[in-house]
């Protein structure tokens, strides 16, 4: 089934769940907080425990030492890690303590091939598998306003709908088989546009600087027309105002997602030149030391031997 269905039960009276959140980075930490604030019992684990410790201050959140401790007797396991390999490794550690019949909500942007493998493995473990990546960055994640793209078995959706409602403003159902990766496919399509727009924003500002053009004159020229967009102005503002930290979505993560997009295109006979160029720019920016900054910092990739905003690096 590939038809999109946006209906989801978001009633306040939905039953609480015991939820294990594996991965407490920008997105995972925000999701864990919103789950706890919605009345769910939440157990969290992160490979670097210090990143998870602040969550202990939230009522209803327990910080665990191992993935197995976090998932033991959990109704729902939510993975929000770096990539498919990280998900596989962490879930292997968790496997002995997983409760057969539990639901696995896999929200990591892991790529189509990895989702298929993880979904197959979930079946072997006796888990109800949901492919459930999200659209949104730090601010909507913290506000519980993410857009959840989800695919999974109808008969098990009642177990995960209260969880999805706690982290997102809306859930778009894309199919009934998580392992088919229909939600991940949609996420990659959406991300291809986001990353292209981010790359274009950085190049516009770099070119303006090189040509001696005041960026504001560009914004004035497109104001109110079809070329104007809030996203352009938001990302440009982060660069121009030097507000690239804390990141809403980091350069290193954008580089990974861009590689997954290029790989998906190659596996399906499509050449994605813009995505490939974006992946290279994000990689270069990360090598320059901007990996933990907002992905708008790909701007700096335009100045290969330069420091901030074109200034020469100090030796």
Coordinates of N, CA and C in Angstrom, one line a residue, residues 82-85 108-115 184 187-189 191-192 195 253-268 272 275 279:
X82 N 22.7 8.0 14.4 CA 23.3 8.7 13.3 C 23.0 8.1 11.9
X83 N 23.1 6.8 11.8 CA 22.9 6.1 10.5 C 22.5 4.7 10.7
X84 N 22.3 4.0 9.6 CA 21.8 2.6 9.7 C 22.8 1.7 10.4
X85 N 24.1 1.9 10.2 CA 25.1 1.0 10.9 C 25.0 1.2 12.4
X108 N 15.7 7.1 12.7 CA 16.9 7.5 12.1 C 16.8 7.6 10.6
X109 N 17.4 8.6 9.9 CA 17.5 8.6 8.5 C 18.6 7.7 8.1
X110 N 18.2 6.5 7.7 CA 19.2 5.4 7.5 C 19.4 5.0 6.1
X111 N 18.5 5.4 5.2 CA 18.6 5.0 3.8 C 17.7 3.8 3.5
X112 N 17.3 3.7 2.2 CA 16.4 2.7 1.8 C 16.9 1.3 2.0
X113 N 18.1 1.0 1.6 CA 18.7 -0.3 1.7 C 18.8 -0.7 3.2
X114 N 19.2 0.2 4.1 CA 19.4 -0.2 5.5 C 18.0 -0.4 6.1
X115 N 17.0 0.4 5.7 CA 15.7 0.2 6.3 C 15.1 -1.2 6.0
X184 N 10.8 6.3 4.5 CA 12.2 6.7 4.2 C 12.4 7.3 2.8
X187 N 11.1 10.7 2.9 CA 12.1 11.5 3.7 C 13.3 11.9 2.8
X188 N 13.8 11.0 2.0 CA 15.0 11.3 1.2 C 14.6 12.3 0.1
X189 N 13.4 12.2 -0.5 CA 12.9 13.1 -1.5 C 12.8 14.5 -0.9
X191 N 14.3 15.7 1.9 CA 15.6 16.1 2.3 C 16.5 16.6 1.1
X192 N 16.2 16.0 -0.1 CA 17.0 16.4 -1.3 C 16.7 17.9 -1.6
X195 N 18.3 20.1 1.4 CA 19.8 20.2 1.3 C 20.2 21.1 0.1
X253 N 25.7 15.7 9.8 CA 24.5 14.9 9.5 C 24.0 15.2 8.1
X254 N 24.0 16.5 7.7 CA 23.6 16.8 6.4 C 24.5 16.1 5.3
X255 N 25.8 16.0 5.6 CA 26.7 15.3 4.7 C 26.3 13.8 4.6
X256 N 25.9 13.2 5.7 CA 25.5 11.8 5.7 C 24.2 11.6 4.9
X257 N 23.2 12.5 5.1 CA 21.9 12.4 4.4 C 22.1 12.7 2.9
X258 N 23.0 13.6 2.5 CA 23.3 13.9 1.1 C 23.8 12.6 0.4
X259 N 24.7 11.9 1.1 CA 25.3 10.7 0.6 C 24.2 9.6 0.4
X260 N 23.3 9.5 1.4 CA 22.2 8.6 1.2 C 21.3 8.9 0.0
X261 N 21.1 10.2 -0.2 CA 20.3 10.6 -1.4 C 20.9 10.2 -2.7
X262 N 22.2 10.5 -2.8 CA 23.0 10.2 -4.0 C 23.0 8.7 -4.2
X263 N 23.2 7.9 -3.1 CA 23.2 6.4 -3.2 C 21.8 5.9 -3.7
X264 N 20.7 6.5 -3.2 CA 19.4 6.1 -3.6 C 19.2 6.3 -5.0
X265 N 19.7 7.5 -5.5 CA 19.5 7.8 -6.9 C 20.3 6.8 -7.8
X266 N 21.5 6.5 -7.4 CA 22.4 5.6 -8.1 C 21.8 4.2 -8.2
X267 N 21.2 3.7 -7.1 CA 20.6 2.4 -7.0 C 19.4 2.3 -7.9
X268 N 18.8 3.4 -8.2 CA 17.6 3.4 -9.0 C 17.7 4.1 -10.4
X272 N 22.0 12.3 -9.7 CA 21.6 13.5 -8.9 C 22.9 14.4 -8.7
X275 N 22.7 16.9 -5.6 CA 22.9 16.2 -4.4 C 24.3 15.8 -4.2
X279 N 26.7 17.0 -1.2 CA 27.5 16.1 -0.3 C 28.9 16.5 -0.2

